[in-house]
Coordinates of C-alpha atoms and ligand atoms in Angstrom, one line a residue:
M1 CA 8.9 11.9 19.3
Q2 CA 6.9 10.5 16.0
Q3 CA 5.0 13.4 14.5
V4 CA 4.1 11.8 11.2
R5 CA 1.8 8.5 11.3
H6 CA 2.7 5.5 9.3
L7 CA 0.7 3.2 8.1
S8 CA 2.3 -0.2 7.7
I9 CA 0.5 -4.0 5.6
H10 CA 1.4 -7.5 6.1
E11 CA 4.5 -9.1 4.9
Y12 CA 1.9 -11.1 2.7
R13 CA 1.1 -8.0 0.9
S14 CA 4.2 -6.3 0.7
A15 CA 4.9 -9.2 -1.8
A16 CA 2.2 -8.9 -4.0
L17 CA 2.7 -5.7 -4.0
L18 CA 6.0 -6.0 -5.7
K19 CA 5.1 -8.8 -7.6
S20 CA 2.7 -6.6 -8.9
Y21 CA 6.1 -3.9 -10.2
G22 CA 8.0 -7.8 -11.5
V23 CA 10.3 -7.8 -8.4
G24 CA 11.1 -10.9 -7.6
V25 CA 9.6 -12.7 -5.0
P26 CA 9.5 -16.3 -4.1
R27 CA 5.9 -17.8 -4.2
G28 CA 3.1 -17.6 -1.6
E29 CA -0.5 -17.8 -0.7
A30 CA -1.5 -16.1 2.9
A31 CA -3.5 -18.8 5.1
R32 CA -6.4 -17.5 7.8
S33 CA -6.8 -20.8 9.0
P34 CA -5.1 -24.3 9.4
E35 CA -7.0 -25.7 6.8
E36 CA -6.3 -22.8 4.4
A37 CA -2.7 -22.9 4.7
Y38 CA -2.7 -27.3 4.6
K39 CA -4.4 -26.2 1.0
A40 CA -2.5 -23.3 0.3
A41 CA 1.1 -25.6 1.0
K42 CA -0.9 -28.4 -1.6
D43 CA -1.3 -25.8 -4.6
L44 CA 2.6 -25.4 -4.2
N45 CA 3.6 -28.9 -4.4
T46 CA 6.9 -28.7 -3.0
N47 CA 8.2 -30.1 -0.1
E48 CA 10.9 -27.4 0.6
M49 CA 8.6 -24.6 2.2
V50 CA 8.6 -21.7 4.6
L51 CA 6.0 -21.2 6.9
K52 CA 5.4 -17.6 7.9
A53 CA 3.2 -15.4 11.0
Q54 CA 2.1 -12.2 9.7
A55 CA 2.1 -10.0 12.4
L56 CA 3.4 -6.2 12.2
T57 CA 6.8 -6.7 13.0
G58 CA 10.5 -7.0 12.2
G59 CA 12.7 -9.8 14.2
R60 CA 10.3 -12.5 13.9
G61 CA 12.5 -15.3 13.0
K62 CA 14.3 -14.9 16.7
G63 CA 10.9 -14.2 18.4
H64 CA 8.5 -16.9 20.4
F65 CA 5.1 -17.6 20.6
D66 CA 2.9 -16.8 23.7
N67 CA 2.2 -20.4 23.3
G68 CA 5.7 -21.2 24.5
L69 CA 6.6 -22.4 20.0
Q70 CA 9.6 -20.4 18.7
S71 CA 10.2 -18.9 16.2
G72 CA 7.6 -16.9 13.4
V73 CA 9.6 -18.1 10.2
R74 CA 10.0 -22.2 9.9
L75 CA 11.4 -24.5 7.4
V76 CA 8.6 -26.8 6.7
E77 CA 8.3 -29.8 4.4
T78 CA 4.6 -31.2 4.2
P79 CA 1.5 -29.7 3.8
E80 CA 0.6 -31.5 7.4
E81 CA 3.4 -29.8 9.1
V82 CA 1.8 -25.8 7.5
K83 CA -1.7 -27.7 9.1
E84 CA -0.6 -28.6 12.8
L85 CA 2.6 -25.2 12.6
S86 CA -0.3 -22.8 11.6
A87 CA -2.8 -23.8 14.4
K88 CA -0.4 -22.9 16.8
M89 CA 0.2 -19.3 15.2
L90 CA -3.3 -19.2 14.1
G91 CA -4.6 -16.9 16.6
H92 CA -1.4 -16.5 19.1
K93 CA 0.5 -13.7 19.3
L94 CA 4.0 -13.0 18.3
I95 CA 7.2 -11.4 20.7
T96 CA 10.4 -10.1 19.1
K97 CA 12.5 -7.8 19.8
Q98 CA 10.3 -5.0 18.5
T99 CA 7.2 -5.8 20.2
G100 CA 8.1 -5.9 23.6
E101 CA 6.0 -9.1 26.0
A102 CA 2.6 -7.7 25.1
G103 CA 3.2 -9.3 21.4
K104 CA 1.5 -8.9 18.7
I105 CA -1.6 -11.2 17.3
V106 CA -1.1 -13.5 14.1
T107 CA -3.9 -13.2 12.3
A108 CA -2.8 -14.5 8.8
V109 CA 0.2 -17.1 7.9
Y110 CA 2.2 -16.2 4.9
V111 CA 3.4 -20.2 3.1
V112 CA 5.8 -19.7 0.7
E113 CA 8.2 -22.2 -1.1
R114 CA 12.0 -22.3 0.0
K115 CA 15.1 -21.4 -2.8
Y116 CA 18.4 -20.9 -1.6
A117 CA 19.8 -17.7 -1.1
L118 CA 23.1 -17.5 -2.1
T119 CA 23.8 -13.8 -0.9
E120 CA 20.9 -12.1 2.0
A121 CA 21.8 -8.5 1.8
Y122 CA 19.6 -5.3 3.2
L123 CA 18.2 -2.9 1.6
S124 CA 15.9 0.3 2.6
I125 CA 15.2 3.1 1.4
V126 CA 13.8 6.2 3.7
M127 CA 12.9 9.8 3.6
D128 CA 15.5 11.9 4.3
R129 CA 13.2 15.2 5.8
K130 CA 16.4 17.0 6.8
N131 CA 17.4 17.1 3.1
Q132 CA 14.2 17.1 1.0
S133 CA 15.0 14.1 -0.3
T134 CA 15.4 9.9 0.2
M135 CA 17.7 8.2 0.8
I136 CA 19.0 4.3 0.0
I137 CA 20.9 2.6 2.4
A138 CA 22.4 -0.8 1.4
S139 CA 24.5 -3.5 3.3
A140 CA 25.5 -7.5 1.7
Q141 CA 25.1 -8.5 5.7
G142 CA 21.6 -8.5 5.8
G143 CA 19.7 -11.4 7.2
M144 CA 18.2 -11.3 10.1
D145 CA 20.4 -8.8 12.4
I146 CA 21.1 -5.8 10.6
E147 CA 21.3 -3.1 13.5
G148 CA 23.7 -5.6 15.3
V149 CA 26.2 -4.9 12.1
A150 CA 25.1 -0.8 11.8
K151 CA 27.0 -2.1 15.7
K152 CA 29.6 -3.4 14.9
D153 CA 30.4 -3.0 11.4
P154 CA 29.5 1.0 10.1
N155 CA 31.0 0.5 7.0
A156 CA 29.3 -2.5 6.0
I157 CA 26.5 -0.2 5.3
K158 CA 26.2 2.4 2.8
K159 CA 23.7 6.1 2.4
Y160 CA 22.7 6.6 -0.8
S161 CA 21.0 10.2 -1.1
V162 CA 19.0 10.3 -3.9
D163 CA 16.6 13.5 -5.8
L164 CA 13.2 12.9 -5.6
E165 CA 12.0 13.9 -8.9
A166 CA 15.3 12.6 -11.0
G167 CA 15.5 9.2 -9.0
V168 CA 18.2 6.1 -9.3
S169 CA 20.3 6.7 -12.3
D170 CA 21.3 3.3 -13.9
D171 CA 24.7 4.3 -13.1
L172 CA 23.7 4.8 -9.3
A173 CA 22.0 1.6 -9.7
F174 CA 24.6 -0.8 -10.7
E175 CA 26.7 0.4 -7.8
I176 CA 24.3 -0.5 -5.3
A177 CA 23.5 -3.6 -6.7
S178 CA 27.8 -4.2 -7.2
Q179 CA 27.6 -2.5 -3.5
L180 CA 24.9 -5.6 -2.5
G181 CA 27.1 -8.9 -3.1
F182 CA 25.2 -10.0 -6.3
T183 CA 27.7 -12.0 -8.3
K184 CA 28.7 -11.2 -12.1
D185 CA 25.1 -12.6 -13.2
A186 CA 22.8 -11.6 -11.5
I187 CA 23.8 -6.8 -11.0
P188 CA 21.9 -6.4 -13.5
Q189 CA 18.7 -7.4 -11.9
G190 CA 19.4 -6.7 -8.8
A191 CA 19.9 -2.7 -10.3
K192 CA 17.0 -3.3 -12.2
T193 CA 15.1 -4.2 -9.0
I194 CA 16.2 -1.0 -6.8
Q195 CA 14.8 1.2 -9.2
T196 CA 11.8 -0.7 -9.4
L197 CA 11.7 -0.8 -6.1
Y198 CA 11.3 3.3 -5.9
Q199 CA 9.3 4.1 -8.3
I200 CA 7.7 1.8 -6.5
F201 CA 8.6 4.0 -3.4
K202 CA 7.1 7.0 -5.1
D203 CA 3.8 5.6 -6.5
K204 CA 2.3 4.8 -3.2
D205 CA 3.6 7.7 -0.7
A206 CA 6.1 4.8 1.2
T207 CA 7.7 6.9 3.6
Q208 CA 9.6 3.5 4.3
I209 CA 10.3 0.2 2.1
E210 CA 13.0 -2.1 4.2
I211 CA 14.1 -5.5 2.4
N212 CA 15.8 -7.7 4.8
P213 CA 17.3 -10.3 3.4
L214 CA 17.2 -9.1 -0.5
T215 CA 18.4 -12.3 -2.1
E216 CA 20.1 -13.9 -4.6
T217 CA 18.5 -17.3 -5.4
K218 CA 21.2 -20.2 -6.2
Q219 CA 19.6 -19.4 -10.5
H220 CA 21.2 -15.8 -9.6
E221 CA 17.5 -14.5 -9.3
V222 CA 17.0 -12.1 -7.6
M223 CA 14.0 -12.0 -5.3
C224 CA 13.1 -10.3 -2.1
M225 CA 12.0 -12.7 0.7
D226 CA 10.8 -10.5 3.0
A227 CA 10.1 -6.5 2.8
K228 CA 8.1 -4.0 5.1
F229 CA 6.1 -1.4 4.0
N230 CA 5.5 1.6 5.6
F231 CA 3.0 4.0 4.0
D232 CA 2.1 8.0 4.6
D233 CA -1.1 8.2 6.3
N234 CA -1.6 12.4 4.7
A235 CA -2.1 10.1 1.7
A236 CA -4.5 7.8 2.1
F237 CA -6.9 10.1 0.0
R238 CA -5.0 8.8 -2.8
Q239 CA -3.8 5.4 -1.3
Q240 CA -7.3 4.1 -1.4
E241 CA -5.9 -0.1 -2.3
V242 CA -3.2 -0.2 -0.1
F243 CA -5.1 1.7 3.5
S244 CA -7.2 -0.9 2.7
W245 CA -4.8 -3.3 3.9
R246 CA -4.8 -1.5 7.2
D247 CA -4.5 -4.4 9.5
V248 CA -6.1 -2.9 13.1
T249 CA -5.7 -5.8 14.9
Q250 CA -2.1 -4.8 14.7
E251 CA -2.1 -1.6 16.6
D252 CA -2.8 -1.0 19.9
P253 CA -6.2 -0.4 20.2
D254 CA -5.9 3.1 21.9
E255 CA -4.7 4.9 18.7
V256 CA -7.0 3.0 16.5
V257 CA -10.3 5.1 19.1
A258 CA -7.9 7.9 19.0
S259 CA -7.6 7.9 15.8
K260 CA -11.2 8.1 15.2
Y261 CA -11.5 10.7 17.2
G262 CA -8.5 12.9 14.5
L263 CA -6.6 12.8 17.5
N264 CA -2.9 11.9 17.2
F265 CA -1.7 9.8 21.0
I266 CA 2.1 8.9 21.1
K267 CA 2.2 6.9 24.1
L268 CA 5.5 6.3 25.8
N269 CA 7.0 5.7 29.4
G270 CA 7.0 8.0 32.1
N271 CA 4.0 9.2 34.7
V272 CA 3.5 12.4 33.2
G273 CA 0.4 12.5 30.7
C274 CA 0.3 15.1 28.1
L275 CA -2.5 17.4 25.9
V276 CA -1.1 19.4 23.6
N277 CA -2.3 21.1 20.2
G278 CA 0.2 21.1 17.5
A279 CA 2.8 18.5 16.7
G280 CA 5.8 21.9 17.6
L281 CA 3.7 22.0 20.6
A282 CA 4.2 18.2 22.0
M283 CA 8.3 18.8 21.6
A284 CA 8.5 21.8 23.8
T285 CA 6.2 19.8 26.1
M286 CA 8.2 16.7 26.0
D287 CA 11.9 18.9 26.7
V288 CA 10.5 20.7 29.4
V289 CA 8.7 18.5 30.7
K290 CA 12.3 16.1 31.1
L291 CA 13.9 19.2 32.3
Y292 CA 12.3 19.4 35.2
G293 CA 13.3 15.3 35.7
G294 CA 10.1 14.4 35.0
E295 CA 9.2 11.7 32.0
P296 CA 6.1 11.9 30.1
A297 CA 3.8 9.2 29.9
N298 CA 1.8 9.6 26.8
F299 CA 1.1 12.4 23.9
L300 CA -2.4 13.0 23.3
D301 CA -2.3 16.2 20.5
V302 CA -6.0 17.2 19.9
G303 CA -4.5 19.4 17.2
G304 CA -6.8 22.5 16.5
A305 CA -10.1 20.1 18.4
A306 CA -9.6 21.4 21.7
T307 CA -13.4 21.4 21.9
P308 CA -15.0 20.0 25.0
E309 CA -16.0 16.2 23.7
T310 CA -12.6 15.5 22.5
I311 CA -10.9 17.2 25.4
E312 CA -13.3 14.6 27.6
K313 CA -11.4 12.5 25.1
A314 CA -8.4 13.0 24.5
F315 CA -8.4 12.9 29.3
E316 CA -9.9 9.2 28.4
L317 CA -7.3 7.7 26.3
I318 CA -4.0 9.9 28.4
I319 CA -5.8 7.8 32.0
T320 CA -5.9 4.4 30.3
E321 CA -2.2 4.3 31.2
K322 CA -2.1 3.4 35.3
N323 CA 1.3 5.1 35.4
V324 CA 0.0 8.7 34.6
S325 CA 0.2 10.3 38.3
A326 CA -0.5 14.3 36.5
I327 CA -2.0 16.2 34.2
F328 CA -0.5 18.4 31.6
V329 CA -2.3 20.3 29.6
N330 CA -0.1 22.7 27.0
I331 CA -2.2 24.6 25.1
F332 CA -1.6 27.2 22.5
G333 CA -4.6 29.3 22.2
G334 CA -4.7 30.8 19.5
I335 CA -7.8 29.8 17.0
V336 CA -9.5 28.7 19.9
R337 CA -10.4 30.6 23.2
C338 CA -8.5 30.1 26.0
D339 CA -12.4 30.4 28.2
Y340 CA -13.8 27.7 25.8
V341 CA -10.9 25.9 26.3
A342 CA -11.1 26.0 30.5
D343 CA -14.4 25.1 29.7
G344 CA -13.7 21.7 28.2
L345 CA -11.6 20.9 30.8
I346 CA -13.7 21.6 33.8
Q347 CA -16.5 19.6 31.8
A348 CA -14.2 16.3 31.6
T349 CA -12.6 16.5 34.8
K350 CA -15.9 16.3 36.4
N351 CA -17.1 13.8 33.4
L352 CA -14.5 11.9 34.2
G353 CA -14.6 12.3 38.1
L354 CA -11.0 13.0 37.5
K355 CA -8.6 12.4 40.6
I356 CA -4.8 12.7 40.0
P357 CA -4.0 16.6 39.5
V358 CA -4.2 18.0 36.4
V359 CA -1.5 20.9 35.4
V360 CA -2.9 23.8 32.8
R361 CA -1.1 26.1 30.8
L362 CA -3.4 27.7 28.7
Q363 CA -2.2 30.8 26.4
G364 CA -4.1 33.1 24.0
T365 CA -7.4 35.0 23.6
N366 CA -9.2 35.1 27.3
F367 CA -7.0 33.9 29.3
E368 CA -8.2 35.6 32.1
I369 CA -11.2 34.6 31.6
A370 CA -10.2 31.1 31.8
K371 CA -8.0 31.5 35.0
D372 CA -10.9 33.0 36.6
M373 CA -13.2 30.0 35.8
I374 CA -10.3 26.9 36.3
N375 CA -9.5 28.5 40.1
K376 CA -13.8 28.9 40.8
S377 CA -14.4 25.1 40.3
G378 CA -13.2 23.9 42.9
L379 CA -11.4 21.3 41.0
K380 CA -8.0 19.6 41.1
L381 CA -6.6 21.9 37.9
Y382 CA -4.3 24.2 38.0
V383 CA -3.3 27.4 35.8
E384 CA -0.2 28.5 35.0
E385 CA 0.9 31.1 32.2
D386 CA 4.3 30.0 32.5
L387 CA 5.3 27.1 30.3
D388 CA 8.1 26.2 33.3
E389 CA 6.7 27.3 36.3
A390 CA 3.7 24.7 35.0
A391 CA 6.3 22.3 34.0
K392 CA 7.9 21.9 37.5
K393 CA 4.2 21.9 39.1
A394 CA 3.1 19.0 37.1
V395 CA 6.2 17.0 37.9
E396 CA 6.1 17.6 41.8
L397 CA 2.5 16.9 42.2
G398 CA 3.3 13.7 39.9
G399 CA 5.4 12.7 42.7
K400 CA 7.8 10.5 40.7
Ligands
GDP1 P1 12.2 -11.2 10.2 O1 12.5 -12.0 11.7 O2 10.5 -10.6 10.8 O3 12.7 -10.4 9.2 O4 11.3 -11.7 9.0 P2 12.4 -12.3 7.7 O5 11.2 -12.3 6.7 O6 13.2 -11.9 7.3 O7 12.9 -14.5 8.2 C1 13.7 -14.3 8.6 C2 14.9 -15.2 8.5 O8 14.4 -16.5 6.7 C3 15.2 -14.3 6.7 O9 17.1 -13.3 7.1 C4 16.1 -15.7 6.2 O10 17.2 -15.9 6.5 C5 14.2 -16.4 6.5 N1 13.8 -16.2 5.4 C6 12.7 -16.1 4.8 N2 11.6 -16.3 3.9 C7 13.4 -17.3 3.3 C8 12.1 -17.3 2.7 O11 11.5 -17.1 1.1 N3 13.3 -18.0 1.5 C9 14.7 -18.8 2.4 N4 15.4 -19.6 1.4 N5 14.7 -18.6 3.7 C10 13.9 -17.1 4.4
MN2 MN1 13.9 -9.6 7.9

């Protein structure tokens, strides 16, 4: 389960960022209407182009649209063709392996000059929390299906640990560039590209950069033909430009609402809705619900703010998921008093006219008072002090 939230940005934004650091990217322009796309194609002044749907998902090439159009990455030759296809992409949902049936709405297209790629490699830089460092993952077998490569030929993927402060040495950069399968002519630029990507990663508080494919063109230029960036939400305050690129149309509307209220919302597939305070408690709750044969439907982490307002908002979000047949509240009342939380739970249950059972496990100051309040409320609220008992009951009452 992911506790840290990340911002993702569109490919055309990533490309502009790369370009501003001198990293090779194809010439291109983004457009928000078929007419704009037509003009962008005219400006490129070439008959070898790629039209790319901008939606925050991978696997666009192998995806399809809700109107039947195949592939979010199309080879095109004329501005007319660009205009026609853009009309079929813009405002439509692109469905990929990653989005599932819901798809992601396409709000822009990116028209780029098509360069012939001699090689298609894969390169990513990720945070390696366990070792407090970063890791570079490299494979000469890039292109569309790196997951497939990982399964069939794991040895084709190499991992390099990089010390956050020391960065990527020249030696390491050359080693990785060779691993990526660049020709002799392109290795120096490949090495430089890797070092620059690492610099961007650090400068911009990225949590992940994925270039796939990273290519060498016929002219032996190194080019990033697709880039996916994630940034650490906690760095939003010092990365205002990057965060101004947020596109909320790409986010789950419920998660957008949650973040507005300072709540952390994670959707899963089960039937037990979970409300917790703190990431650690979320993990523990997840484990214990599973232990008793249940599956969490979602998690709402109210953090330190278990006020009546946040609890009500949290319940509201939890029950947007139709599968939820019971709610499990697991709150540690270290800073907040249990009776205050109980009051919030009772109010929220009444205000929302909640019909499903809510099992409440509270711990901390004024537990006895809280228990009494809940028991006397006459609502479908069941209080338990013991974590196992509470989880068992939530699973049982959830009935699935
Ligand atoms: P993804 O499917 O979401 O990862 O989208 P990509 O941007 O990676 O596009 C899928 C595939 O289309 C890539 O693996 C390339 O083979 C090809 N492709 C994408 N962009 C370009 C480009 O600018 N030039 C060329 N020649 N091929 C491209
Ligand atoms: Mn790609």
